[in-house]
């Protein structure tokens, strides 16, 4: 397929590379233009703007940081909306607001441009290896059209519902994770303060109802008090903000997610924003007088 | 081995039965004496008191409800301490206070009676099938002596540390679970209120970092708003109380566990104490105006 990919960040760069490796024609664009170079070296065409990138593409992917970035690239000056022909599909793989996603889709629809949302999880490792989980919202026929390209980037692709449903699913994922990280930290702080060999404790409980990816993969960070990446606190905090805004708009109370978001603010202030999210254990360790 | 088992409840009854099936001689006692009958029919000897049960046993197991019950059976009138000979081992498989456990062990030690703590997880199904996870605290040599009997009752037996460490490990398990159940409920309430097909959402996210036993095994309860057993809210609330007391004694702040414990109080008031712990989702569903 003739594709465009906008946003060559930690995620977007390797995702576009996987599209190239799968044999697609890919035109790339990034605000900092030098980031396009490794992709050009793999055979990508470089475009000077989102408008130019979108002009010849069947599907325009984007993967950028936050809601305003997506708005700017899609609807701003020299944006996708100015270049894409009717019938083009926009597939937004950023993690942004579900409500804003629906409004961007409505604006594009007026020009005959279809939009689907397809945020991912699995981190930079998943982006490089093509093993991302992709949560897709949009019309069935449009999602089907993009599916071969998704399959080059991810291993678990789930069409969860209409436009915005992918973003809401990602929000749910981040809300659940917030509580999982924090609760794991509470248990580990209790064990450390009690003087237990907490690695043995984790081994004892991880075969039962407390089993989780977080306990299996991040408890050691919390016990050792070192938090290599992973997934950055500042990105999780941004995602939780989106989730809390969505919850506020539709009227859902999420006290644990809200509290964890507050503690992530504290981690950012103390310079821990670029550590892995498991650094939430710092709050619990320090409040217990450990370290 | 010549064993005694005190407490023929939902857990203790089938645990004692598994000891009998493994070929051990077992003397049983229960406060409500008729509960001894099924065990007697399997070949157990009945004793009229903890004292009598303990008098001929190498190891005295007990599995009762709460800290005061253990104190009464071990140290009260006609208690184990009056019947057990020096060299006897007491293995407490109840879930009780770690600090009280250490004080009971000290009282027994004055009479030459060794004590280990060995709370379990895995529910009544695990008790029946002999697949419990057993978290053991106590002296290595004593734990080794009891190990063949543990192996008749559980499949994962971890010696985590000295006396009380088993109870602290169980407390950590319940603290972590509190947050996992509640956070899962927050995510599911958000998805339901957003009108998503939440079973699809769970499928989309359960291959990633949000993977957990709770998400795989209890999300459907929360989506369907039905909470069959499982593990009772009132028992989890009791266990969280023990964990929060232990945390308070040693100076650990566990805000999520404390909040969940408060919401469990509310579930008890509303008559949901005998539902599965996943009924915590009721709080989140109802506060979101769902149902």
PDB file of C-alpha atoms in Angstrom, chain A residues 108-239:
ATOM      1  CA  UNK A 108     -11.952  15.109   8.473  1.00  0.00           C
ATOM      2  CA  UNK A 109     -15.225  13.429   7.510  1.00  0.00           C
ATOM      3  CA  UNK A 110     -16.456  16.731   6.094  1.00  0.00           C
ATOM      4  CA  UNK A 111     -13.700  16.416   3.481  1.00  0.00           C
ATOM      5  CA  UNK A 112     -14.448  12.741   2.831  1.00  0.00           C
ATOM      6  CA  UNK A 113     -11.428  11.590   4.865  1.00  0.00           C
ATOM      7  CA  UNK A 114     -12.028   8.599   7.163  1.00  0.00           C
ATOM      8  CA  UNK A 115     -10.312   8.366  10.538  1.00  0.00           C
ATOM      9  CA  UNK A 116      -9.626   5.493  12.894  1.00  0.00           C
ATOM     10  CA  UNK A 117      -7.823   5.603  16.242  1.00  0.00           C
ATOM     11  CA  UNK A 118      -5.253   2.943  17.038  1.00  0.00           C
ATOM     12  CA  UNK A 119      -3.150   3.641  20.144  1.00  0.00           C
ATOM     13  CA  UNK A 120      -0.615   1.022  21.100  1.00  0.00           C
ATOM     14  CA  UNK A 121       0.983  -0.544  24.120  1.00  0.00           C
ATOM     15  CA  UNK A 122       4.163  -2.557  24.380  1.00  0.00           C
ATOM     16  CA  UNK A 123       6.748   0.217  24.531  1.00  0.00           C
ATOM     17  CA  UNK A 124       9.709   0.992  22.316  1.00  0.00           C
ATOM     18  CA  UNK A 125      10.742  -2.672  22.375  1.00  0.00           C
ATOM     19  CA  UNK A 126       7.353  -3.655  20.952  1.00  0.00           C
ATOM     20  CA  UNK A 127       7.639  -0.919  18.316  1.00  0.00           C
ATOM     21  CA  UNK A 128      11.053  -2.194  17.203  1.00  0.00           C
ATOM     22  CA  UNK A 129      10.057  -5.865  17.210  1.00  0.00           C
ATOM     23  CA  UNK A 130       6.637  -5.364  15.631  1.00  0.00           C
ATOM     24  CA  UNK A 131       4.935  -6.906  18.666  1.00  0.00           C
ATOM     25  CA  UNK A 132       2.757  -3.993  19.787  1.00  0.00           C
ATOM     26  CA  UNK A 133      -0.764  -4.444  21.092  1.00  0.00           C
ATOM     27  CA  UNK A 134      -2.954  -2.168  18.934  1.00  0.00           C
ATOM     28  CA  UNK A 135      -6.391  -1.062  20.187  1.00  0.00           C
ATOM     29  CA  UNK A 136      -8.481   0.090  17.254  1.00  0.00           C
ATOM     30  CA  UNK A 137     -11.613   2.244  17.086  1.00  0.00           C
ATOM     31  CA  UNK A 138     -13.484   3.024  13.858  1.00  0.00           C
ATOM     32  CA  UNK A 139     -15.728   1.673  11.127  1.00  0.00           C
ATOM     33  CA  UNK A 140     -15.264  -2.028  10.412  1.00  0.00           C
ATOM     34  CA  UNK A 141     -14.580  -1.608   6.664  1.00  0.00           C
ATOM     35  CA  UNK A 142     -11.971   1.100   7.252  1.00  0.00           C
ATOM     36  CA  UNK A 143     -10.252  -0.938   9.968  1.00  0.00           C
ATOM     37  CA  UNK A 144     -10.147  -3.958   7.616  1.00  0.00           C
ATOM     38  CA  UNK A 145      -8.467  -1.858   4.927  1.00  0.00           C
ATOM     39  CA  UNK A 146      -5.660  -0.832   7.322  1.00  0.00           C
ATOM     40  CA  UNK A 147      -5.281  -4.265   8.927  1.00  0.00           C
ATOM     41  CA  UNK A 148      -2.358  -5.507   6.755  1.00  0.00           C
ATOM     42  CA  UNK A 149      -0.337  -2.459   7.785  1.00  0.00           C
ATOM     43  CA  UNK A 150      -1.244  -2.930  11.476  1.00  0.00           C
ATOM     44  CA  UNK A 151      -0.068  -6.526  11.203  1.00  0.00           C
ATOM     45  CA  UNK A 152       3.382  -5.278  10.200  1.00  0.00           C
ATOM     46  CA  UNK A 153       3.561  -3.253  13.439  1.00  0.00           C
ATOM     47  CA  UNK A 154       1.769  -5.341  16.063  1.00  0.00           C
ATOM     48  CA  UNK A 155       0.988  -8.876  17.083  1.00  0.00           C
ATOM     49  CA  UNK A 156      -2.305  -8.357  18.948  1.00  0.00           C
ATOM     50  CA  UNK A 157      -4.720  -6.110  17.058  1.00  0.00           C
ATOM     51  CA  UNK A 158      -8.196  -5.712  18.544  1.00  0.00           C
ATOM     52  CA  UNK A 159     -11.006  -3.739  16.941  1.00  0.00           C
ATOM     53  CA  UNK A 160     -12.820  -2.644  20.095  1.00  0.00           C
ATOM     54  CA  UNK A 161     -15.555  -0.349  18.754  1.00  0.00           C
ATOM     55  CA  UNK A 162     -16.345   2.901  16.925  1.00  0.00           C
ATOM     56  CA  UNK A 163     -14.052   5.942  16.583  1.00  0.00           C
ATOM     57  CA  UNK A 164     -12.574   6.877  19.981  1.00  0.00           C
ATOM     58  CA  UNK A 165     -12.941   3.347  21.382  1.00  0.00           C
ATOM     59  CA  UNK A 166      -9.258   2.627  20.837  1.00  0.00           C
ATOM     60  CA  UNK A 167      -8.298   5.707  22.861  1.00  0.00           C
ATOM     61  CA  UNK A 168     -10.792   4.837  25.597  1.00  0.00           C
ATOM     62  CA  UNK A 169      -9.365   1.305  25.760  1.00  0.00           C
ATOM     63  CA  UNK A 170      -5.865   2.711  26.123  1.00  0.00           C
ATOM     64  CA  UNK A 171      -7.147   5.007  28.884  1.00  0.00           C
ATOM     65  CA  UNK A 172      -8.646   1.997  30.685  1.00  0.00           C
ATOM     66  CA  UNK A 173      -5.322   0.177  30.338  1.00  0.00           C
ATOM     67  CA  UNK A 174      -3.462   3.087  31.962  1.00  0.00           C
ATOM     68  CA  UNK A 175      -6.041   3.443  34.768  1.00  0.00           C
ATOM     69  CA  UNK A 176      -5.734  -0.248  35.641  1.00  0.00           C
ATOM     70  CA  UNK A 177      -1.940  -0.065  35.491  1.00  0.00           C
ATOM     71  CA  UNK A 178      -1.887   2.961  37.809  1.00  0.00           C
ATOM     72  CA  UNK A 179      -3.534   0.929  40.558  1.00  0.00           C
ATOM     73  CA  UNK A 180      -1.479  -2.179  39.835  1.00  0.00           C
ATOM     74  CA  UNK A 181       1.838  -0.336  40.129  1.00  0.00           C
ATOM     75  CA  UNK A 182       0.802   1.524  43.259  1.00  0.00           C
ATOM     76  CA  UNK A 183      -0.696  -1.490  45.044  1.00  0.00           C
ATOM     77  CA  UNK A 184       2.380  -3.555  44.233  1.00  0.00           C
ATOM     78  CA  UNK A 185       4.464  -0.754  45.738  1.00  0.00           C
ATOM     79  CA  UNK A 186       2.342  -0.758  48.913  1.00  0.00           C
ATOM     80  CA  UNK A 187       2.827  -4.486  49.386  1.00  0.00           C
ATOM     81  CA  UNK A 188       6.550  -4.290  48.724  1.00  0.00           C
ATOM     82  CA  UNK A 189       7.044  -1.346  51.101  1.00  0.00           C
ATOM     83  CA  UNK A 190       5.238  -3.331  53.819  1.00  0.00           C
ATOM     84  CA  UNK A 191       7.487  -6.331  53.249  1.00  0.00           C
ATOM     85  CA  UNK A 192      10.697  -4.291  53.174  1.00  0.00           C
ATOM     86  CA  UNK A 193       9.811  -2.399  56.352  1.00  0.00           C
ATOM     87  CA  UNK A 194       8.941  -5.724  58.030  1.00  0.00           C
ATOM     88  CA  UNK A 195      12.443  -6.922  57.198  1.00  0.00           C
ATOM     89  CA  UNK A 196      11.367  -9.755  54.910  1.00  0.00           C
ATOM     90  CA  UNK A 197      13.275 -11.122  51.940  1.00  0.00           C
ATOM     91  CA  UNK A 198      10.761  -9.550  49.567  1.00  0.00           C
ATOM     92  CA  UNK A 199      12.008 -11.401  46.487  1.00  0.00           C
ATOM     93  CA  UNK A 200      10.986 -14.611  48.278  1.00  0.00           C
ATOM     94  CA  UNK A 201       7.642 -13.019  49.173  1.00  0.00           C
ATOM     95  CA  UNK A 202       7.019 -12.146  45.521  1.00  0.00           C
ATOM     96  CA  UNK A 203       7.873 -15.713  44.572  1.00  0.00           C
ATOM     97  CA  UNK A 204       5.459 -17.037  47.214  1.00  0.00           C
ATOM     98  CA  UNK A 205       2.496 -14.953  46.064  1.00  0.00           C
ATOM     99  CA  UNK A 206       2.991 -14.707  42.322  1.00  0.00           C
ATOM    100  CA  UNK A 207       1.471 -18.123  41.668  1.00  0.00           C
ATOM    101  CA  UNK A 208      -1.869 -17.056  43.161  1.00  0.00           C
ATOM    102  CA  UNK A 209      -4.534 -14.383  42.816  1.00  0.00           C
ATOM    103  CA  UNK A 210      -1.940 -11.575  43.083  1.00  0.00           C
ATOM    104  CA  UNK A 211      -0.272 -12.750  39.863  1.00  0.00           C
ATOM    105  CA  UNK A 212       0.288  -9.915  37.408  1.00  0.00           C
ATOM    106  CA  UNK A 213       2.664  -8.709  34.729  1.00  0.00           C
ATOM    107  CA  UNK A 214       3.626  -5.839  37.050  1.00  0.00           C
ATOM    108  CA  UNK A 215       4.472  -8.180  39.941  1.00  0.00           C
ATOM    109  CA  UNK A 216       6.478 -10.509  37.672  1.00  0.00           C
ATOM    110  CA  UNK A 217       8.292  -7.771  35.756  1.00  0.00           C
ATOM    111  CA  UNK A 218       8.561  -4.695  37.989  1.00  0.00           C
ATOM    112  CA  UNK A 219       8.697  -5.907  41.625  1.00  0.00           C
ATOM    113  CA  UNK A 220      12.491  -6.221  41.403  1.00  0.00           C
ATOM    114  CA  UNK A 221      12.770  -2.533  40.428  1.00  0.00           C
ATOM    115  CA  UNK A 222      10.787  -1.613  43.533  1.00  0.00           C
ATOM    116  CA  UNK A 223      12.792  -3.908  45.812  1.00  0.00           C
ATOM    117  CA  UNK A 224      16.140  -2.733  44.413  1.00  0.00           C
ATOM    118  CA  UNK A 225      14.952   0.914  44.260  1.00  0.00           C
ATOM    119  CA  UNK A 226      16.223   1.335  40.678  1.00  0.00           C
ATOM    120  CA  UNK A 227      13.830   2.116  37.854  1.00  0.00           C
ATOM    121  CA  UNK A 228      15.348   1.681  34.397  1.00  0.00           C
ATOM    122  CA  UNK A 229      13.044   2.138  31.373  1.00  0.00           C
ATOM    123  CA  UNK A 230      10.470   0.718  30.783  1.00  0.00           C
ATOM    124  CA  UNK A 231       7.727   3.252  30.358  1.00  0.00           C
ATOM    125  CA  UNK A 232       8.361   6.810  31.525  1.00  0.00           C
ATOM    126  CA  UNK A 233       6.484   8.256  34.501  1.00  0.00           C
ATOM    127  CA  UNK A 234       5.865  11.467  32.509  1.00  0.00           C
ATOM    128  CA  UNK A 235       4.155   9.576  29.687  1.00  0.00           C
ATOM    129  CA  UNK A 236       2.012   7.557  32.069  1.00  0.00           C
ATOM    130  CA  UNK A 237       1.105  10.772  33.848  1.00  0.00           C
ATOM    131  CA  UNK A 238       0.050  12.309  30.510  1.00  0.00           C
ATOM    132  CA  UNK A 239      -2.040   9.227  29.710  1.00  0.00           C
TER     133      UNK A 239
END
